[in-house]
């Protein structure tokens, strides 16, 4: 009796501070049709759709050297099926009003998913007013569009479909078109386990595809790995780029070659035709600030700037070499306004040659 | 028999009370908050509170010991501090935070909650301005918010800027970039240790400090430094800024 009392006391001593978790039996597999979020102990009762067994394959992103972990929303994890579905949607003109314009219509893979045109024409023959951004390494961006009007890729993909100067359709109409396609119906079922194709899942698939667009196989990358040599001109360009002589790195730094920030780089001396970030934030101090694009694949992405005003890389370099134009929101990194970098012709040439080492031919030829 | 029963009762009592004792100990600790402020000495009107107003060309400085003050403004101010700690009266160190990034344009970065600190008498608040060379390596903090903003190219030593202080001087269109960091791989970060009198006990409640950066003082005492650009490879300038920073750039004030 005494011994049992002692055992009882010791047991109390051990367990007195802990609260046992409540065990709830049920199906714990989210892929099952009878999954319950309350269950924490699988009792083997899971039931699956026998016709379309929902089972996806994770799409593995290997983080490139010097890149952060990719920002992937919890509710849109990457799958092989989702990326493939997104690729098809990206190239499908049925996302536009008259079935004539797909995302790829303005974001051409040969141009690193940008457009060779200064502006593009929408389905109603209305000309846009900004150059189509290159789509590259988007999974590491923290905002999208030249003015940062979208904070996620899913949010960004919503907009062009209904934009009057782009695809000018309605989501209701697009959903109807896609639901009438039995192939899409099966793919969406297999990818997201849904019975009705809606806009939310369409943009999720497109976003997954866009996150898969990763480019880190340029001559520069091979040089970093010791696989190739850069020429003397390219090396000199690298030095100009990465010192205050050219001062490119402050905005186009790190292995991503961009800073995820917005700058006014002195394109105009006030009277801005496009307020950029200022139009979104409503803050006059943000007027004429635009998101820094990566300069990876910059050789393929001309014309340049938010309005495509420069046709060649040489023109871009010349803009910085002359110092740009003063306006109230110009970035202090443009520290020699009207004077510029004062590079020699050889140095300008070296800088362009270095920029071309960032070209990843495998990316545009996949 | 009775002895064993009493022992059992004692053990049961201890098992119940042990949880309560732990909770009470937690309650007696104080929560420590930090705010980061920045000031400039406004000449000739020194009656203002000198609180930094970003992007205003109203502040005056006498560069190079000049009698004539020079107008200047601050458009951007980013900096890293590290090894943040408190020293107690017995000489022991209580670490608070490894690295903290301040962006003067981002209000949320101007306050830092360091959580609870144990009861003790603290005599010094310490931090390192910038990052020690042992950790200041390129791509060492790829997942931190400052990675892209503060990266310092490998061409010039690699790692991260300590500070990016940018603005205009003389007029609206002449800019300066005071960028400090590990120029050519040399460590110019420095320790700052500020004396405080802080006796944390159970009744003190939450504590709030303000760490103020007097921006003018980066450019004077002991070294008069003119506004300039392209100092990232100027090791002499980096050393001068380090010396000025160690002298009287930072002040600390207990808010409560």
Coordinates of N, CA and C in Angstrom, one line a residue, chain B residues 62-188:
Chain B
X62 N 29.1 72.6 -40.8 CA 30.3 73.3 -41.1 C 31.4 72.3 -41.5
X63 N 31.4 72.0 -42.8 CA 32.4 71.0 -43.2 C 33.8 71.5 -43.2
X64 N 34.8 70.7 -43.0 CA 36.2 71.1 -43.0 C 36.5 72.2 -42.1
X65 N 35.7 72.4 -41.0 CA 36.0 73.4 -40.0 C 35.6 74.8 -40.5
X66 N 34.9 74.9 -41.6 CA 34.5 76.1 -42.2 C 33.5 76.9 -41.3
X67 N 33.6 78.2 -41.3 CA 32.8 79.0 -40.4 C 31.4 79.1 -41.0
X68 N 31.4 79.1 -42.4 CA 30.1 79.2 -43.1 C 29.4 77.8 -43.1
X69 N 28.2 77.7 -42.5 CA 27.5 76.4 -42.5 C 27.0 76.1 -43.9
X70 N 26.9 74.8 -44.1 CA 26.5 74.3 -45.4 C 25.2 73.6 -45.3
X71 N 24.2 73.9 -46.1 CA 22.9 73.2 -46.0 C 23.1 71.8 -46.5
X72 N 22.4 70.9 -45.9 CA 22.4 69.5 -46.4 C 21.1 68.9 -46.0
X73 N 20.7 67.9 -46.7 CA 19.5 67.1 -46.4 C 19.8 65.6 -46.3
X74 N 18.9 64.9 -45.8 CA 19.1 63.4 -45.7 C 17.9 62.8 -46.5
X75 N 18.2 62.0 -47.5 CA 17.1 61.4 -48.3 C 17.0 59.9 -47.9
X76 N 18.1 59.3 -47.7 CA 18.0 57.8 -47.3 C 19.0 57.6 -46.1
X77 N 18.6 56.8 -45.2 CA 19.5 56.4 -44.1 C 19.2 55.0 -43.7
X78 N 20.2 54.1 -44.0 CA 20.1 52.7 -43.6 C 21.4 52.4 -42.8
X79 N 21.2 51.6 -41.8 CA 22.5 51.1 -41.1 C 22.2 49.8 -40.4
X80 N 23.3 49.1 -40.1 CA 23.3 47.8 -39.4 C 24.0 48.0 -38.1
X81 N 23.4 47.5 -37.0 CA 24.1 47.3 -35.8 C 24.0 45.9 -35.3
X82 N 25.0 45.4 -34.6 CA 25.1 44.0 -34.3 C 25.6 43.9 -32.8
X83 N 25.6 42.6 -32.4 CA 26.1 42.3 -31.0 C 25.5 43.2 -30.0
X84 N 24.2 43.4 -30.0 CA 23.6 44.3 -29.1 C 23.5 43.6 -27.7
X85 N 23.9 44.2 -26.6 CA 23.9 43.6 -25.3 C 23.8 44.6 -24.2
X86 N 23.6 44.1 -23.0 CA 23.7 44.8 -21.8 C 24.8 44.2 -20.9
X87 N 25.5 45.1 -20.2 CA 26.5 44.7 -19.3 C 25.9 44.9 -17.9
X88 N 26.0 43.9 -17.0 CA 25.5 44.1 -15.7 C 26.6 44.5 -14.7
X89 N 26.2 44.9 -13.5 CA 27.2 45.4 -12.6 C 28.3 44.4 -12.2
X90 N 28.0 43.1 -12.4 CA 29.0 42.1 -12.0 C 29.9 41.8 -13.2
X91 N 29.7 42.6 -14.3 CA 30.6 42.5 -15.5 C 30.1 41.5 -16.5
X92 N 29.0 40.8 -16.2 CA 28.5 39.8 -17.1 C 27.8 40.4 -18.3
X93 N 27.7 39.8 -19.4 CA 27.1 40.3 -20.6 C 25.8 39.6 -20.9
X94 N 24.7 40.4 -21.1 CA 23.5 39.7 -21.5 C 23.1 40.1 -22.9
X95 N 23.3 39.1 -23.9 CA 23.0 39.4 -25.3 C 21.6 39.7 -25.6
X96 N 21.3 40.7 -26.4 CA 19.9 41.0 -26.7 C 19.5 40.7 -28.2
X97 N 20.4 41.0 -29.1 CA 20.1 40.8 -30.5 C 21.4 40.7 -31.3
X98 N 21.4 39.8 -32.3 CA 22.6 39.6 -33.0 C 22.8 40.7 -34.0
X99 N 21.8 41.0 -34.9 CA 21.9 42.0 -35.9 C 20.6 42.7 -36.0
X100 N 20.6 44.1 -36.2 CA 19.4 44.8 -36.4 C 19.6 45.8 -37.5
X101 N 18.6 45.9 -38.4 CA 18.7 46.8 -39.6 C 17.8 47.9 -39.4
X102 N 18.3 49.1 -39.5 CA 17.5 50.3 -39.4 C 17.3 51.0 -40.7
X103 N 16.1 51.3 -41.1 CA 15.8 52.1 -42.3 C 15.0 53.3 -41.9
X104 N 15.6 54.5 -42.0 CA 14.9 55.6 -41.5 C 13.6 55.9 -42.2
X105 N 13.4 55.4 -43.4 CA 12.2 55.6 -44.1 C 11.1 54.6 -43.7
X106 N 11.5 53.5 -43.0 CA 10.6 52.5 -42.6 C 10.3 52.6 -41.1
X107 N 9.1 53.1 -40.7 CA 8.8 53.4 -39.3 C 8.9 52.1 -38.5
X108 N 8.5 51.0 -39.0 CA 8.5 49.7 -38.2 C 9.9 49.3 -37.8
X109 N 10.9 49.8 -38.6 CA 12.3 49.4 -38.2 C 12.8 50.3 -37.1
X110 N 12.1 51.4 -36.7 CA 12.6 52.3 -35.8 C 12.2 52.0 -34.3
X111 N 11.6 50.8 -34.2 CA 11.3 50.3 -32.8 C 11.7 48.8 -32.8
X112 N 12.3 48.4 -31.7 CA 12.8 47.1 -31.5 C 12.4 46.6 -30.2
X113 N 11.6 45.5 -30.1 CA 11.3 44.9 -28.8 C 12.2 43.7 -28.6
X114 N 13.0 43.9 -27.5 CA 14.0 42.9 -27.2 C 13.5 41.8 -26.2
X115 N 12.3 41.9 -25.9 CA 11.7 40.9 -25.0 C 12.1 41.1 -23.5
X116 N 12.0 40.0 -22.8 CA 12.2 40.2 -21.3 C 13.6 40.1 -21.0
X117 N 14.0 40.9 -20.0 CA 15.4 40.8 -19.5 C 15.4 40.4 -18.0
X118 N 16.3 39.6 -17.6 CA 16.3 39.2 -16.2 C 16.5 40.3 -15.2
X119 N 16.1 40.1 -14.0 CA 16.3 41.1 -13.0 C 17.8 41.2 -12.7
X120 N 18.3 42.5 -12.7 CA 19.7 42.7 -12.5 C 20.0 44.2 -12.5
X121 N 21.2 44.6 -12.2 CA 21.6 46.0 -12.3 C 22.5 46.1 -13.5
X122 N 22.0 46.8 -14.5 CA 22.8 47.0 -15.7 C 23.5 48.3 -15.8
X123 N 24.7 48.3 -16.3 CA 25.5 49.5 -16.2 C 25.8 50.0 -17.6
X124 N 25.8 49.2 -18.7 CA 26.1 49.6 -20.0 C 25.2 49.0 -21.1
X125 N 24.9 49.8 -22.1 CA 24.3 49.2 -23.3 C 25.4 49.2 -24.4
X126 N 25.5 48.1 -25.1 CA 26.6 48.0 -26.1 C 26.0 47.5 -27.4
X127 N 26.7 48.0 -28.4 CA 26.4 47.4 -29.8 C 27.6 47.7 -30.7
X128 N 27.7 47.0 -31.7 CA 28.7 47.2 -32.7 C 28.1 47.9 -33.9
X129 N 28.7 48.9 -34.4 CA 28.2 49.6 -35.6 C 28.7 48.9 -36.8
X130 N 27.8 48.4 -37.6 CA 28.2 47.5 -38.7 C 28.3 46.1 -38.3
X131 N 29.0 45.3 -39.1 CA 29.2 43.9 -38.8 C 30.7 43.6 -38.7
X132 N 31.0 42.7 -37.7 CA 32.3 42.2 -37.6 C 32.8 41.4 -38.8
X133 N 34.0 41.6 -39.2 CA 34.5 40.9 -40.4 C 34.3 39.4 -40.4
X134 N 34.2 38.8 -39.2 CA 34.1 37.3 -39.2 C 32.7 36.9 -39.7
X135 N 31.8 37.8 -39.7 CA 30.4 37.4 -40.3 C 30.1 38.3 -41.5
X136 N 30.9 39.3 -41.7 CA 30.5 40.2 -42.8 C 31.1 39.7 -44.2
X137 N 30.4 38.7 -44.6 CA 30.8 38.0 -45.9 C 29.7 38.1 -46.9
X138 N 30.1 38.1 -48.1 CA 29.1 38.2 -49.2 C 28.2 37.0 -49.1
X139 N 26.9 37.3 -49.3 CA 25.8 36.3 -49.3 C 25.7 35.5 -48.0
X140 N 26.2 36.1 -46.9 CA 26.1 35.4 -45.6 C 24.7 35.6 -45.0
X141 N 24.0 36.6 -45.5 CA 22.6 36.8 -44.9 C 21.6 37.0 -46.0
X142 N 21.6 36.0 -46.9 CA 20.7 36.1 -48.1 C 19.2 36.2 -47.7
X143 N 18.9 35.7 -46.6 CA 17.4 35.7 -46.2 C 17.0 36.8 -45.3
X144 N 18.0 37.7 -45.0 CA 17.7 38.9 -44.2 C 17.2 40.0 -45.1
X145 N 16.4 40.9 -44.5 CA 15.7 42.0 -45.3 C 16.8 42.9 -45.9
X146 N 17.9 43.0 -45.2 CA 18.9 44.0 -45.7 C 19.9 43.4 -46.8
X147 N 19.7 42.2 -47.1 CA 20.6 41.6 -48.1 C 20.8 42.4 -49.4
X148 N 19.8 42.7 -50.0 CA 19.9 43.4 -51.3 C 20.2 44.9 -51.1
X149 N 19.7 45.5 -50.0 CA 19.9 46.9 -49.8 C 21.3 47.2 -49.4
X150 N 21.9 46.3 -48.6 CA 23.2 46.7 -48.0 C 24.4 45.9 -48.5
X151 N 24.2 45.1 -49.6 CA 25.3 44.3 -50.1 C 26.5 45.2 -50.5
X152 N 27.6 44.7 -50.2 CA 28.9 45.5 -50.5 C 29.7 44.6 -51.5
X153 N 29.9 45.0 -52.7 CA 30.5 44.2 -53.7 C 31.8 43.5 -53.4
X154 N 32.0 42.3 -53.9 CA 33.2 41.6 -53.6 C 34.4 42.3 -54.2
X155 N 34.2 43.1 -55.2 CA 35.3 43.9 -55.8 C 35.9 44.8 -54.8
X156 N 35.1 45.2 -53.8 CA 35.6 46.1 -52.8 C 35.7 45.5 -51.4
X157 N 35.8 44.2 -51.4 CA 36.0 43.5 -50.1 C 34.9 42.6 -49.7
X158 N 33.6 42.8 -50.2 CA 32.5 41.9 -50.0 C 31.9 42.1 -48.6
X159 N 30.7 41.5 -48.5 CA 30.0 41.6 -47.2 C 28.8 42.6 -47.4
X160 N 28.7 43.5 -46.4 CA 27.5 44.4 -46.3 C 28.0 45.8 -45.9
X161 N 27.3 46.8 -46.4 CA 27.6 48.2 -45.9 C 27.3 48.2 -44.4
X162 N 28.0 49.1 -43.7 CA 27.5 49.4 -42.4 C 26.4 50.4 -42.4
X163 N 26.6 51.4 -43.3 CA 25.7 52.6 -43.3 C 25.6 53.1 -44.7
X164 N 24.4 53.5 -45.1 CA 24.2 54.2 -46.4 C 23.4 55.5 -46.0
X165 N 24.2 56.6 -46.0 CA 23.6 57.9 -45.6 C 23.7 58.7 -46.9
X166 N 22.6 59.1 -47.4 CA 22.5 59.8 -48.7 C 21.6 61.0 -48.7
X167 N 22.0 62.0 -49.5 CA 21.2 63.2 -49.5 C 21.8 64.3 -50.4
X168 N 21.3 65.5 -50.3 CA 21.8 66.6 -51.1 C 22.6 67.6 -50.2
X169 N 23.5 68.3 -50.8 CA 24.1 69.4 -50.1 C 24.3 70.6 -51.0
X170 N 24.5 71.7 -50.5 CA 24.6 73.0 -51.2 C 23.3 73.4 -51.9
X171 N 22.8 72.5 -52.7 CA 21.6 72.7 -53.4 C 20.9 71.4 -53.7
X172 N 19.7 71.4 -54.2 CA 18.9 70.2 -54.3 C 19.5 69.2 -55.3
X173 N 20.3 69.6 -56.2 CA 20.8 68.6 -57.2 C 22.2 68.2 -57.1
X174 N 22.8 68.5 -55.9 CA 24.2 68.0 -55.7 C 24.1 67.0 -54.6
X175 N 24.5 65.8 -54.9 CA 24.3 64.7 -53.9 C 25.6 64.2 -53.3
X176 N 25.4 63.7 -52.1 CA 26.5 63.0 -51.4 C 26.0 61.6 -51.1
X177 N 27.0 60.7 -51.1 CA 26.7 59.3 -50.6 C 27.7 58.9 -49.6
X178 N 27.3 58.9 -48.3 CA 28.3 58.5 -47.3 C 28.0 57.0 -47.0
X179 N 28.8 56.2 -47.7 CA 28.6 54.7 -47.6 C 29.8 54.2 -46.8
X180 N 29.6 53.7 -45.7 CA 30.7 53.1 -44.9 C 30.5 51.6 -44.9
X181 N 31.7 50.9 -44.8 CA 31.7 49.5 -44.8 C 33.1 48.9 -44.9
X182 N 33.2 47.6 -45.1 CA 34.5 47.0 -45.0 C 35.4 47.2 -46.3
X183 N 35.8 48.5 -46.4 CA 36.6 48.9 -47.6 C 37.8 48.0 -47.8
X184 N 37.8 47.3 -49.0 CA 38.9 46.4 -49.4 C 39.1 45.3 -48.4
X185 N 38.1 44.9 -47.7 CA 38.2 43.8 -46.7 C 38.6 44.2 -45.4
X186 N 38.9 45.5 -45.1 CA 39.4 45.9 -43.8 C 38.2 46.2 -42.9
X187 N 38.2 45.8 -41.7 CA 37.1 45.9 -40.8 C 37.1 47.3 -40.1
X188 N 36.1 48.1 -40.5 CA 36.0 49.4 -39.9 C 34.7 49.5 -39.0

